[in-house]
CSV table of C-alpha atoms (C1' of nucleotides) in Angstrom, one decimal:
chain,number,residue,atom,x,y,z
X,1,MET,CA,-18.5,8.2,-35.1
X,2,LYS,CA,-17.3,10.6,-32.9
X,3,THR,CA,-13.4,10.7,-34.1
X,4,ASP,CA,-12.4,13.6,-37.0
X,5,ASN,CA,-12.8,16.8,-34.9
X,6,SER,CA,-10.7,18.7,-37.3
X,7,GLY,CA,-12.3,22.4,-38.0
X,8,ALA,CA,-14.7,23.1,-40.8
X,9,GLN,CA,-18.3,22.3,-39.1
X,10,GLU,CA,-19.3,23.9,-35.9
X,11,THR,CA,-23.1,22.6,-35.6
X,12,SER,CA,-22.1,19.3,-36.1
X,13,ARG,CA,-20.1,18.8,-32.8
X,14,THR,CA,-22.9,20.7,-30.6
X,15,LYS,CA,-25.2,17.6,-29.5
X,16,GLU,CA,-22.1,15.4,-28.6
X,17,ASN,CA,-20.2,18.2,-26.5
X,18,GLU,CA,-23.4,18.7,-25.1
X,19,THR,CA,-23.9,15.4,-23.9
X,20,LYS,CA,-20.4,14.4,-23.4
X,21,GLY,CA,-20.5,17.9,-21.0
X,22,LYS,CA,-23.2,16.4,-19.0
X,23,ILE,CA,-21.4,13.2,-18.1
X,24,LEU,CA,-18.4,15.1,-17.2
X,25,ILE,CA,-20.5,17.2,-15.0
X,26,ALA,CA,-22.3,14.2,-13.6
X,27,ALA,CA,-18.7,12.4,-13.1
X,28,LYS,CA,-17.2,15.1,-11.5
X,29,LYS,CA,-20.2,15.1,-8.7
X,30,ILE,CA,-20.3,10.8,-8.1
X,31,PHE,CA,-16.6,10.6,-8.0
X,32,SER,CA,-16.8,13.3,-5.2
X,33,GLU,CA,-19.4,11.7,-3.3
X,34,TYR,CA,-17.9,8.0,-3.7
X,35,PRO,CA,-14.8,6.5,-4.1
X,36,TYR,CA,-14.0,5.1,-7.4
X,37,HIS,CA,-14.8,1.7,-6.7
X,38,THR,CA,-18.2,2.8,-5.1
X,39,ALA,CA,-18.9,5.3,-7.8
X,40,SER,CA,-20.7,3.9,-10.7
X,41,ILE,CA,-21.2,4.3,-14.5
X,42,ARG,CA,-25.1,3.7,-13.4
X,43,MET,CA,-24.8,6.7,-11.0
X,44,ILE,CA,-23.4,8.9,-13.6
X,45,GLY,CA,-25.7,8.2,-16.0
X,46,HIS,CA,-28.2,8.4,-14.1
X,47,ALA,CA,-27.2,11.9,-12.5
X,48,ALA,CA,-26.7,13.4,-16.0
X,49,GLY,CA,-30.4,12.3,-17.2
X,50,ILE,CA,-29.1,9.7,-19.7
X,51,ASN,CA,-28.9,6.1,-20.4
X,52,HIS,CA,-26.0,4.4,-18.7
X,53,PRO,CA,-24.7,2.8,-21.8
X,54,LEU,CA,-24.0,6.2,-23.5
X,55,VAL,CA,-21.5,7.0,-21.1
X,56,ALA,CA,-19.6,4.1,-22.7
X,57,TYR,CA,-19.9,5.8,-26.0
X,58,TYR,CA,-18.1,8.5,-25.2
X,59,PHE,CA,-15.6,7.3,-22.6
X,60,SER,CA,-13.8,3.9,-23.7
X,61,SER,CA,-14.4,2.5,-19.5
X,62,LYS,CA,-14.8,3.8,-16.1
X,63,ALA,CA,-11.4,4.1,-15.5
X,64,THR,CA,-10.4,6.8,-18.6
X,65,LEU,CA,-13.7,8.9,-17.2
X,66,PHE,CA,-12.5,9.0,-14.1
X,67,GLU,CA,-8.8,10.2,-15.2
X,68,GLU,CA,-10.5,13.1,-17.3
X,69,VAL,CA,-12.6,14.1,-14.3
X,70,LEU,CA,-9.5,14.0,-12.4
X,71,ALA,CA,-7.3,15.9,-15.0
X,72,ASP,CA,-10.2,18.5,-15.0
X,73,VAL,CA,-10.4,19.3,-11.2
X,74,CYS,CA,-6.6,19.2,-10.6
X,75,GLU,CA,-6.5,22.1,-13.1
X,76,GLU,CA,-8.6,23.6,-12.0
X,77,TYR,CA,-7.2,23.8,-8.5
X,78,TYR,CA,-3.9,24.9,-9.7
X,79,LYS,CA,-5.3,27.5,-11.8
X,80,ALA,CA,-7.0,28.9,-8.6
X,81,SER,CA,-3.9,28.4,-6.6
X,82,ILE,CA,-1.7,30.6,-9.3
X,83,ASN,CA,-4.6,33.3,-8.6
X,84,TRP,CA,-4.6,33.2,-4.9
X,85,PHE,CA,-0.3,33.6,-5.1
X,86,ASP,CA,-0.8,36.3,-7.3
X,87,GLU,CA,-3.1,38.2,-5.3
X,88,ILE,CA,-1.2,38.2,-2.0
X,89,SER,CA,2.4,38.7,-3.5
X,90,GLN,CA,2.1,41.9,-2.1
X,91,MET,CA,1.1,41.5,1.3
X,92,LYS,CA,3.1,40.7,4.1
X,93,ALA,CA,3.4,37.4,5.1
X,94,SER,CA,0.5,37.3,8.2
X,95,SER,CA,-2.2,39.1,6.5
X,96,GLY,CA,-1.1,37.5,3.0
X,97,PHE,CA,-1.9,33.8,4.7
X,98,ARG,CA,-4.9,34.8,6.2
X,99,LEU,CA,-6.2,35.8,2.6
X,100,TYR,CA,-4.8,32.9,1.3
X,101,ILE,CA,-6.9,30.5,3.7
X,102,GLU,CA,-9.7,32.6,2.8
X,103,ARG,CA,-9.5,32.3,-0.6
X,104,ILE,CA,-8.9,28.3,-0.2
X,105,MET,CA,-12.1,28.0,1.7
X,106,GLU,CA,-13.9,30.1,-0.6
X,107,PHE,CA,-12.8,27.9,-3.3
X,108,THR,CA,-13.6,24.7,-1.7
X,109,GLN,CA,-17.2,25.7,-0.7
X,110,LYS,CA,-17.5,26.3,-4.1
X,111,HIS,CA,-15.5,23.4,-5.9
X,112,PRO,CA,-15.6,20.6,-3.5
X,113,GLU,CA,-14.5,17.9,-5.8
X,114,ALA,CA,-10.6,18.0,-6.1
X,115,VAL,CA,-10.3,17.5,-2.4
X,116,ARG,CA,-13.4,15.1,-2.0
X,117,ILE,CA,-11.6,12.8,-4.4
X,118,LEU,CA,-8.3,12.8,-2.8
X,119,LEU,CA,-9.8,11.9,0.5
X,120,LEU,CA,-11.7,8.8,-1.0
X,121,ASN,CA,-9.2,7.4,-2.9
X,122,MET,CA,-6.3,8.4,-0.7
X,123,VAL,CA,-6.0,5.3,1.2
X,124,GLN,CA,-4.9,2.6,-1.1
X,125,SER,CA,-6.1,-0.8,-0.2
X,126,LYS,CA,-3.5,-3.3,-2.4
X,127,GLU,CA,-1.0,-2.3,-5.1
X,128,SER,CA,-3.2,-4.7,-7.4
X,129,ASP,CA,-6.4,-2.4,-7.5
X,130,ALA,CA,-5.3,0.6,-7.1
X,131,ILE,CA,-7.5,3.5,-8.3
X,132,PRO,CA,-6.5,4.8,-12.0
X,133,CYS,CA,-4.1,8.0,-12.2
X,134,TYR,CA,-3.2,7.0,-8.2
X,135,GLN,CA,-0.2,9.7,-9.2
X,136,MET,CA,-2.3,13.0,-10.3
X,137,LEU,CA,-3.6,12.6,-6.9
X,138,GLN,CA,-0.2,12.9,-5.2
X,139,LYS,CA,0.9,15.2,-7.4
X,140,LEU,CA,-2.7,17.8,-6.9
X,141,TYR,CA,-1.0,19.9,-3.9
X,142,GLU,CA,2.8,19.3,-4.8
X,143,ARG,CA,2.6,21.5,-7.7
X,144,VAL,CA,1.5,24.4,-5.7
X,145,ILE,CA,5.3,24.4,-3.7
X,146,PRO,CA,7.1,25.7,-6.7
X,147,LEU,CA,4.0,28.8,-6.6
X,148,PHE,CA,4.8,29.0,-2.8
X,149,LEU,CA,8.4,29.3,-3.3
X,150,LYS,CA,8.2,32.0,-6.0
X,151,THR,CA,5.8,34.3,-4.2
X,152,THR,CA,7.5,33.8,-0.8
X,153,SER,CA,11.0,33.9,-1.1
X,154,ALA,CA,10.9,31.8,1.6
X,155,LYS,CA,14.1,31.3,3.2
X,156,ALA,CA,14.4,28.0,5.0
X,157,GLU,CA,15.3,24.2,3.7
X,158,TYR,CA,13.2,22.7,1.1
X,159,HIS,CA,12.5,19.9,3.3
X,160,LYS,CA,10.8,22.3,6.0
X,161,ILE,CA,9.2,24.0,3.6
X,162,GLU,CA,7.5,20.5,1.8
X,163,MET,CA,6.8,19.6,5.8
X,164,PHE,CA,4.9,22.5,6.3
X,165,HIS,CA,3.0,22.0,2.7
X,166,HIS,CA,2.0,18.8,3.4
X,167,ASN,CA,0.6,19.3,7.2
X,168,PHE,CA,-1.3,22.5,6.1
X,169,ASN,CA,-2.9,21.1,3.3
X,170,THR,CA,-3.6,17.6,4.6
X,171,LEU,CA,-5.6,19.2,7.5
X,172,ILE,CA,-7.2,22.0,5.3
X,173,ALA,CA,-8.5,18.6,3.1
X,174,ASN,CA,-9.3,17.2,6.1
X,175,TYR,CA,-11.4,20.0,7.4
X,176,LEU,CA,-12.8,20.8,4.3
X,177,GLY,CA,-13.2,17.7,2.4
X,178,ALA,CA,-14.3,15.6,5.6
X,179,GLY,CA,-16.4,18.5,7.5
X,180,ALA,CA,-19.1,16.1,8.4
X,181,TYR,CA,-17.2,14.2,10.4
X,182,TYR,CA,-15.2,16.6,12.7
X,183,ALA,CA,-18.3,19.4,12.6
X,184,GLY,CA,-20.2,16.3,13.9
X,185,ILE,CA,-17.4,15.8,16.7
X,186,LEU,CA,-17.9,19.8,17.3
X,187,GLY,CA,-21.6,19.7,17.4
X,188,VAL,CA,-21.9,22.0,14.7
X,189,ASP,CA,-23.4,22.3,11.3
X,190,PRO,CA,-20.3,21.3,8.6
X,191,HIS,CA,-21.6,24.0,6.5
X,192,GLY,CA,-22.5,26.5,8.5
X,193,PRO,CA,-20.4,29.8,9.4
X,194,GLU,CA,-19.1,28.4,13.3
X,195,TYR,CA,-17.5,25.7,11.7
X,196,GLN,CA,-15.6,27.9,8.8
X,197,ARG,CA,-14.8,30.1,11.8
X,198,TRP,CA,-13.6,27.0,13.4
X,199,VAL,CA,-11.5,25.8,10.7
X,200,ARG,CA,-10.2,29.6,10.0
X,201,GLU,CA,-8.8,30.3,13.4
X,202,ASN,CA,-7.3,26.6,14.0
X,203,LEU,CA,-5.3,27.2,10.6
X,204,VAL,CA,-4.1,30.5,11.3
X,205,SER,CA,-3.2,30.1,15.1
X,206,LEU,CA,-1.3,26.7,13.9
X,207,PHE,CA,0.2,27.7,10.9
X,208,GLN,CA,0.8,31.3,10.8
X,209,PRO,CA,4.0,31.5,13.5
X,210,LEU,CA,5.6,28.6,11.8
X,211,LEU,CA,5.5,30.3,7.9
X,212,LYS,CA,6.8,33.0,9.6
X,213,ARG,CA,9.9,31.6,10.2
X,214,LEU,CA,9.7,29.5,7.3
X,215,ILE,CA,10.1,32.5,5.2
X,216,LEU,CA,12.7,34.4,7.4
X,217,GLY,CA,15.0,30.9,7.6
X,218,VAL,CA,14.5,30.8,11.2
X,219,ASN,CA,15.3,27.4,12.5
X,220,HIS,CA,13.9,26.8,15.9
X,221,ASP,CA,11.2,27.8,18.0
X,222,PRO,CA,12.0,30.7,19.8
X,223,GLY,CA,9.2,29.7,22.5
E,1,MET,CA,-28.3,-23.0,18.5
E,2,LYS,CA,-25.5,-20.4,19.4
E,3,THR,CA,-27.4,-18.4,22.2
E,4,ASP,CA,-27.2,-19.9,25.7
E,5,ASN,CA,-23.5,-19.3,27.1
E,6,SER,CA,-24.7,-19.8,30.6
E,7,GLY,CA,-21.6,-20.8,32.5
E,8,ALA,CA,-21.0,-24.5,32.9
E,9,GLN,CA,-19.5,-26.2,30.0
E,10,GLU,CA,-16.5,-24.3,28.7
E,11,THR,CA,-15.6,-27.5,26.3
E,12,SER,CA,-18.5,-27.0,24.6
E,13,ARG,CA,-17.9,-23.5,23.3
E,14,THR,CA,-14.4,-24.1,21.7
E,15,LYS,CA,-15.2,-24.3,18.3
E,16,GLU,CA,-17.8,-21.8,18.0
E,17,ASN,CA,-15.2,-19.8,19.4
E,18,GLU,CA,-12.3,-20.3,17.7
E,19,THR,CA,-14.4,-19.5,14.2
E,20,LYS,CA,-15.9,-16.7,15.3
E,21,GLY,CA,-12.5,-15.5,16.2
E,22,LYS,CA,-11.3,-16.4,12.8
E,23,ILE,CA,-13.9,-14.3,11.4
E,24,LEU,CA,-13.2,-10.9,13.4
E,25,ILE,CA,-9.4,-11.6,12.7
E,26,ALA,CA,-10.3,-11.6,9.0
E,27,ALA,CA,-12.8,-8.8,9.0
E,28,LYS,CA,-10.5,-6.5,10.8
E,29,LYS,CA,-8.0,-7.2,8.2
E,30,ILE,CA,-10.4,-6.8,5.4
E,31,PHE,CA,-12.3,-3.7,6.6
E,32,SER,CA,-9.2,-2.1,7.4
E,33,GLU,CA,-7.9,-2.9,3.6
E,34,TYR,CA,-11.3,-1.6,2.1
E,35,PRO,CA,-14.3,1.0,2.7
E,36,TYR,CA,-17.4,-0.7,4.0
E,37,HIS,CA,-19.0,-0.9,0.7
E,38,THR,CA,-16.4,-2.3,-0.6
E,39,ALA,CA,-15.3,-4.7,1.4
E,40,SER,CA,-17.5,-8.0,1.3
E,41,ILE,CA,-18.5,-11.2,3.7
E,42,ARG,CA,-16.7,-13.1,0.5
E,43,MET,CA,-13.2,-11.7,1.3
E,44,ILE,CA,-13.7,-11.9,4.8
E,45,GLY,CA,-14.9,-15.5,4.6
E,46,HIS,CA,-11.9,-16.6,2.1
E,47,ALA,CA,-9.3,-14.4,4.3
E,48,ALA,CA,-10.9,-16.6,7.5
E,49,GLY,CA,-10.7,-19.9,5.6
E,50,ILE,CA,-14.2,-20.8,5.8
E,51,ASN,CA,-17.3,-20.5,3.3
E,52,HIS,CA,-18.8,-17.1,3.1
E,53,PRO,CA,-22.3,-18.0,4.3
E,54,LEU,CA,-20.6,-19.1,7.5
E,55,VAL,CA,-20.3,-15.5,8.5
E,56,ALA,CA,-24.1,-15.0,8.4
E,57,TYR,CA,-24.1,-17.9,11.3
E,58,TYR,CA,-22.0,-16.2,13.6
E,59,PHE,CA,-23.4,-12.1,12.6
E,60,SER,CA,-26.4,-11.3,11.7
E,61,SER,CA,-25.3,-9.1,9.0
E,62,LYS,CA,-22.4,-7.3,7.6
E,63,ALA,CA,-23.2,-4.2,9.9
E,64,THR,CA,-23.6,-6.2,12.8
E,65,LEU,CA,-19.7,-7.4,11.9
E,66,PHE,CA,-18.5,-4.5,11.2
E,67,GLU,CA,-19.5,-3.0,14.4
E,68,GLU,CA,-18.0,-5.8,16.2
E,69,VAL,CA,-14.8,-4.8,14.7
E,70,LEU,CA,-15.3,-1.2,15.3
E,71,ALA,CA,-16.3,-1.5,18.7
E,72,ASP,CA,-12.9,-4.2,19.2
E,73,VAL,CA,-10.3,-1.6,17.8
E,74,CYS,CA,-11.1,1.6,19.5
E,75,GLU,CA,-11.0,-0.3,23.0
E,76,GLU,CA,-7.8,-1.6,21.7
E,77,TYR,CA,-6.8,2.0,20.8
E,78,TYR,CA,-8.3,3.1,24.1
E,79,LYS,CA,-6.3,1.1,26.4
E,80,ALA,CA,-3.1,1.7,24.9
E,81,SER,CA,-3.7,5.2,24.9
E,82,ILE,CA,-4.4,4.7,28.7
E,83,ASN,CA,-0.8,3.1,28.8
E,84,TRP,CA,0.8,5.4,26.9
E,85,PHE,CA,-0.2,8.5,29.2
E,86,ASP,CA,0.7,6.9,32.1
E,87,GLU,CA,4.1,6.0,31.1
E,88,ILE,CA,4.7,9.8,30.3
E,89,SER,CA,2.5,11.3,33.5
E,90,GLN,CA,6.3,11.6,35.2
E,91,MET,CA,8.2,13.0,32.6
E,92,LYS,CA,8.5,16.5,31.1
E,93,ALA,CA,6.6,18.0,28.4
E,94,SER,CA,8.8,17.8,25.7
E,95,SER,CA,10.4,14.2,26.2
E,96,GLY,CA,7.2,13.2,27.0
E,97,PHE,CA,5.9,13.8,24.2
E,98,ARG,CA,8.4,12.3,22.0
E,99,LEU,CA,7.7,9.5,23.7
E,100,TYR,CA,4.1,9.6,23.1
E,101,ILE,CA,4.4,9.9,19.4
E,102,GLU,CA,7.1,7.2,19.6
E,103,ARG,CA,4.5,4.9,20.9
E,104,ILE,CA,1.7,5.7,18.7
E,105,MET,CA,3.6,5.0,15.7
E,106,GLU,CA,5.0,1.8,17.4
E,107,PHE,CA,1.3,0.6,17.8
E,108,THR,CA,0.1,1.8,14.7
E,109,GLN,CA,2.7,-0.2,13.1
E,110,LYS,CA,1.2,-2.9,14.9
E,111,HIS,CA,-2.4,-2.3,14.7
E,112,PRO,CA,-3.1,-0.1,12.1
E,113,GLU,CA,-6.6,-1.2,12.2
E,114,ALA,CA,-8.0,1.5,13.6
E,115,VAL,CA,-6.6,4.3,12.0
E,116,ARG,CA,-7.2,2.7,8.4
E,117,ILE,CA,-10.9,2.0,9.1
E,118,LEU,CA,-11.1,5.5,10.4
E,119,LEU,CA,-9.6,7.1,7.5
E,120,LEU,CA,-11.0,4.7,4.9
E,121,ASN,CA,-14.8,5.5,6.2
E,122,MET,CA,-14.6,9.1,7.2
E,123,VAL,CA,-15.2,10.6,4.6
E,124,GLN,CA,-19.6,10.5,4.3
E,125,SER,CA,-21.6,9.9,0.9
E,126,LYS,CA,-24.9,10.5,1.8
E,127,GLU,CA,-26.5,10.9,5.7
E,128,SER,CA,-28.4,7.9,3.6
E,129,ASP,CA,-25.9,5.2,2.9
E,130,ALA,CA,-23.9,6.0,5.8
E,131,ILE,CA,-21.5,3.5,7.4
E,132,PRO,CA,-22.7,1.8,10.5
E,133,CYS,CA,-21.4,3.2,13.7
E,134,TYR,CA,-20.2,6.4,12.3
E,135,GLN,CA,-20.2,8.1,16.0
E,136,MET,CA,-17.7,5.6,17.3
E,137,LEU,CA,-15.2,6.3,14.5
E,138,GLN,CA,-16.0,10.2,16.0
E,139,LYS,CA,-15.1,9.1,19.5
E,140,LEU,CA,-12.4,7.3,18.3
E,141,TYR,CA,-9.8,10.1,19.5
E,142,GLU,CA,-12.3,12.2,21.6
E,143,ARG,CA,-12.2,9.7,24.1
E,144,VAL,CA,-8.5,10.8,24.8
E,145,ILE,CA,-8.9,14.3,25.4
E,146,PRO,CA,-9.6,13.3,28.8
E,147,LEU,CA,-6.8,11.4,29.3
E,148,PHE,CA,-4.2,14.4,27.7
E,149,LEU,CA,-6.1,16.8,30.5
E,150,LYS,CA,-5.1,14.4,33.3
E,151,THR,CA,-1.8,13.9,32.6
E,152,THR,CA,-0.8,17.2,31.6
E,153,SER,CA,-2.8,19.2,33.7
E,154,ALA,CA,-2.8,21.7,30.7
E,155,LYS,CA,-3.7,25.4,31.7
E,156,ALA,CA,-5.0,26.4,28.3
E,157,GLU,CA,-9.0,26.5,27.0
E,158,TYR,CA,-10.5,23.8,26.0
E,159,HIS,CA,-11.2,25.2,22.5
E,160,LYS,CA,-7.4,25.4,22.2
E,161,ILE,CA,-6.5,22.3,23.3
E,162,GLU,CA,-9.1,20.3,21.5
E,163,MET,CA,-7.7,21.7,18.6
E,164,PHE,CA,-4.3,20.7,19.3
E,165,HIS,CA,-5.8,17.3,19.8
E,166,HIS,CA,-7.7,17.2,16.1
E,167,ASN,CA,-4.5,18.8,14.5
E,168,PHE,CA,-2.1,16.2,16.1
E,169,ASN,CA,-4.8,13.0,15.4
E,170,THR,CA,-5.5,13.8,11.8
E,171,LEU,CA,-1.7,14.5,10.8
E,172,ILE,CA,-0.8,11.2,12.3
E,173,ALA,CA,-3.6,9.2,11.3
E,174,ASN,CA,-3.3,10.2,8.0
E,175,TYR,CA,0.5,10.1,7.7
E,176,LEU,CA,0.5,6.6,9.4
E,177,GLY,CA,-2.7,5.4,7.7
E,178,ALA,CA,-2.1,6.7,4.4
E,179,GLY,CA,1.4,6.4,4.2
E,180,ALA,CA,1.7,5.1,0.6
E,181,TYR,CA,0.4,8.4,-0.4
E,182,TYR,CA,2.7,10.7,1.4
E,183,ALA,CA,5.7,8.1,1.2
E,184,GLY,CA,5.2,7.9,-2.7
E,185,ILE,CA,5.3,12.0,-2.4
E,186,LEU,CA,8.5,11.7,-0.7
E,187,GLY,CA,9.8,8.8,-3.2
E,188,VAL,CA,10.9,6.7,0.0
E,189,ASP,CA,9.5,2.9,1.2
E,190,PRO,CA,6.5,3.7,3.3
E,191,HIS,CA,7.8,1.0,5.9
E,192,GLY,CA,11.1,1.8,5.9
E,193,PRO,CA,12.6,4.2,8.7
E,194,GLU,CA,13.3,7.1,6.4
E,195,TYR,CA,9.5,7.4,6.3
E,196,GLN,CA,9.3,6.8,10.2
E,197,ARG,CA,12.0,9.3,10.8
E,198,TRP,CA,10.0,11.7,8.5
E,199,VAL,CA,6.9,11.8,10.5
E,200,ARG,CA,8.5,12.0,13.5
E,201,GLU,CA,10.7,14.7,13.2
E,202,ASN,CA,7.9,16.4,11.3
E,203,LEU,CA,5.3,15.8,14.1
E,204,VAL,CA,7.4,16.8,16.8
E,205,SER,CA,8.6,20.1,15.4
E,206,LEU,CA,5.4,20.8,14.6
E,207,PHE,CA,3.5,20.5,17.9
E,208,GLN,CA,6.3,20.5,20.3
E,209,PRO,CA,6.5,23.9,21.0
E,210,LEU,CA,2.5,24.3,20.9
E,211,LEU,CA,2.3,21.8,23.1
E,212,LYS,CA,4.2,23.7,25.9
E,213,ARG,CA,2.1,26.7,25.4
E,214,LEU,CA,-1.1,24.6,25.9
E,215,ILE,CA,0.5,23.1,29.3
E,216,LEU,CA,1.8,26.4,30.4
E,217,GLY,CA,-1.7,28.3,29.4
E,218,VAL,CA,0.2,30.6,27.2
E,219,ASN,CA,-2.0,32.4,24.8
E,220,HIS,CA,0.2,34.0,21.7
E,221,ASP,CA,3.0,32.7,19.8
E,222,PRO,CA,6.0,34.0,21.2
E,223,GLY,CA,7.9,34.6,17.8
G,1,DA,C1',-24.7,-46.5,20.0
G,2,DA,C1',-28.8,-43.3,19.4
G,3,DG,C1',-30.6,-39.4,19.3
G,4,DA,C1',-30.7,-34.4,19.7
G,5,DA,C1',-28.4,-30.3,18.7
G,6,DA,C1',-24.3,-27.2,16.9
G,7,DT,C1',-21.9,-26.5,13.2
G,8,DT,C1',-20.9,-26.3,7.8
G,9,DT,C1',-21.7,-26.9,3.3
G,10,DT,C1',-24.3,-26.2,-0.8
G,11,DA,C1',-27.3,-24.1,-3.6
G,12,DA,C1',-30.0,-20.2,-4.9
G,13,DC,C1',-32.9,-15.8,-4.3
G,14,DG,C1',-33.1,-10.9,-5.9
G,15,DT,C1',-30.0,-7.2,-7.1
G,16,DA,C1',-26.3,-4.4,-9.1
G,17,DC,C1',-22.2,-4.0,-11.7
G,18,DG,C1',-18.9,-3.0,-16.2
G,19,DT,C1',-19.4,-3.7,-20.8
G,20,DT,C1',-20.6,-5.2,-25.6
G,21,DA,C1',-23.9,-5.6,-29.5
G,22,DA,C1',-27.9,-4.9,-31.8
G,23,DA,C1',-31.7,-1.9,-33.0
G,24,DA,C1',-34.0,2.6,-33.1
G,25,DT,C1',-34.0,7.3,-33.4
G,26,DA,C1',-31.7,11.9,-35.2
G,27,DA,C1',-28.5,14.5,-37.6
G,28,DA,C1',-26.1,15.8,-41.6
G,29,DT,C1',-25.0,15.1,-46.4
G,30,DA,C1',-25.6,14.3,-51.5
M,1,DT,C1',-35.7,13.4,-50.9
M,2,DA,C1',-32.9,9.5,-49.9
M,3,DT,C1',-29.1,7.7,-47.7
M,4,DT,C1',-25.5,7.5,-45.3
M,5,DT,C1',-23.3,9.0,-40.7
M,6,DA,C1',-23.8,10.0,-35.5
M,7,DT,C1',-26.3,9.4,-31.5
M,8,DT,C1',-29.7,7.2,-28.4
M,9,DT,C1',-32.3,3.5,-26.5
M,10,DT,C1',-32.8,-1.7,-25.6
M,11,DA,C1',-31.4,-5.7,-24.3
M,12,DA,C1',-28.3,-9.0,-22.9
M,13,DC,C1',-23.5,-10.9,-21.1
M,14,DG,C1',-21.0,-12.8,-17.2
M,15,DT,C1',-19.8,-11.3,-12.4
M,16,DA,C1',-19.9,-10.2,-7.8
M,17,DC,C1',-23.0,-9.1,-3.9
M,18,DG,C1',-25.6,-9.9,1.1
M,19,DT,C1',-28.6,-13.0,2.5
M,20,DT,C1',-31.3,-17.3,3.2
M,21,DA,C1',-33.0,-22.1,3.1
M,22,DA,C1',-32.1,-26.6,2.9
M,23,DA,C1',-28.9,-30.2,3.2
M,24,DA,C1',-25.1,-32.6,5.0
M,25,DT,C1',-21.9,-32.9,8.7
M,26,DT,C1',-19.3,-32.7,13.2
M,27,DT,C1',-20.3,-32.9,17.9
M,28,DC,C1',-22.4,-32.9,22.3
M,29,DT,C1',-25.8,-35.6,25.0
M,30,DT,C1',-28.2,-39.5,26.7
DNA sequence: AAGAAATTTTAACGTACGTTAAAATAAATA
DNA sequence: TATTTATTTTAACGTACGTTAAAATTTCTT
């Protein structure tokens, strides 16, 4: 049995946690490579180096495993976000924004799972066969808005800030999560510095001016 | 046999074309609801009201059928684009852009297939199990850039115009193709006028100022 | 109307899926 | 050490997949 985790023996839980951990790591990898309905327990078992029915011993179903992975990567992303905003809180808007983009790009290169899982499962087919925990995907970026508000003390109406946020996160998610698509069009290597530079320059030049106006609360474009 | 289509009898091809047409319509629907590897010949057969092996009688493989559907929707989109640019060619930039967005939104509401197929298959898992005709997806929007250049006589460097184009098309594809995701976050109906208004207002306010500068060839933000 | 050709149906192939059950092994307890 | 418990392996279930082959049916040609 794997219930009853209350205190006492520590060594006894080692084996279980080891295997469960291996499964979670493998599942994170597979679910960030294939959409939920294409990713399979067998792939995950193979990636974890175990027999696939062992997955069922630790997770009651595929949906449960997916939920746990999703909660993991969302939390990981949220905690990183807190750090980024903390780091730029004393900087001026323009340089702070540049650094924020730098951080989010570094992070996504190291931990592409959140953004990939989002892109792979965002487009729903039918309500009936929706992926588990769809709301968690919807909250992935949404939770960051309060951090933005607190750090920047932006004066613009919430409506405008929300738009900015969706635009920025949608673009960065696509450019970093579907790099092969865009880099292919641009004719560069999706993992090379050229593409990274393109994404950075693009996002900065598009959003930097807008961000300034959001923070000041200026309504219209001055051009 | 279904080869030998050379002239002469017209009536003899009726039945074949009818069924083939039904399959193409059904395939377009299914491929725009499910990613390539999740969509199935059986689903398509069911949607077309025929036995699924009959699909194999008209299309040599699932990949071939997908390619034909993809070529169809891409051509449909490209032809529509020509009309939009034609319509706005004599207008001033700001009102022309508004109308362009209006047209692209109308079109996508009526023909969501291109944008949905793009979003559903854009994120590649492995080169090994890539979806067929991935390049066609990559060319979907790219082909429109020359139309933009010709119509607007934009003065900015190609690099900047290309960025604008990817940003605009990525956002509109996501907002229109994954409406359930964003409308869910915003708390509105993805098919209602509220959401449509949000997308329109958002895109216009983000890209309108930038477009003006692209056409004039001004390099930096005046804010 | 008879025969040939095109179209549709039925049946089946090998493979993969998520999940369950039971057997086999490893670890902990007494 | 004996035995109970936890973990892992093996085998199997029912279902769905793309594709092929062979029958059955419809349509066209003569």
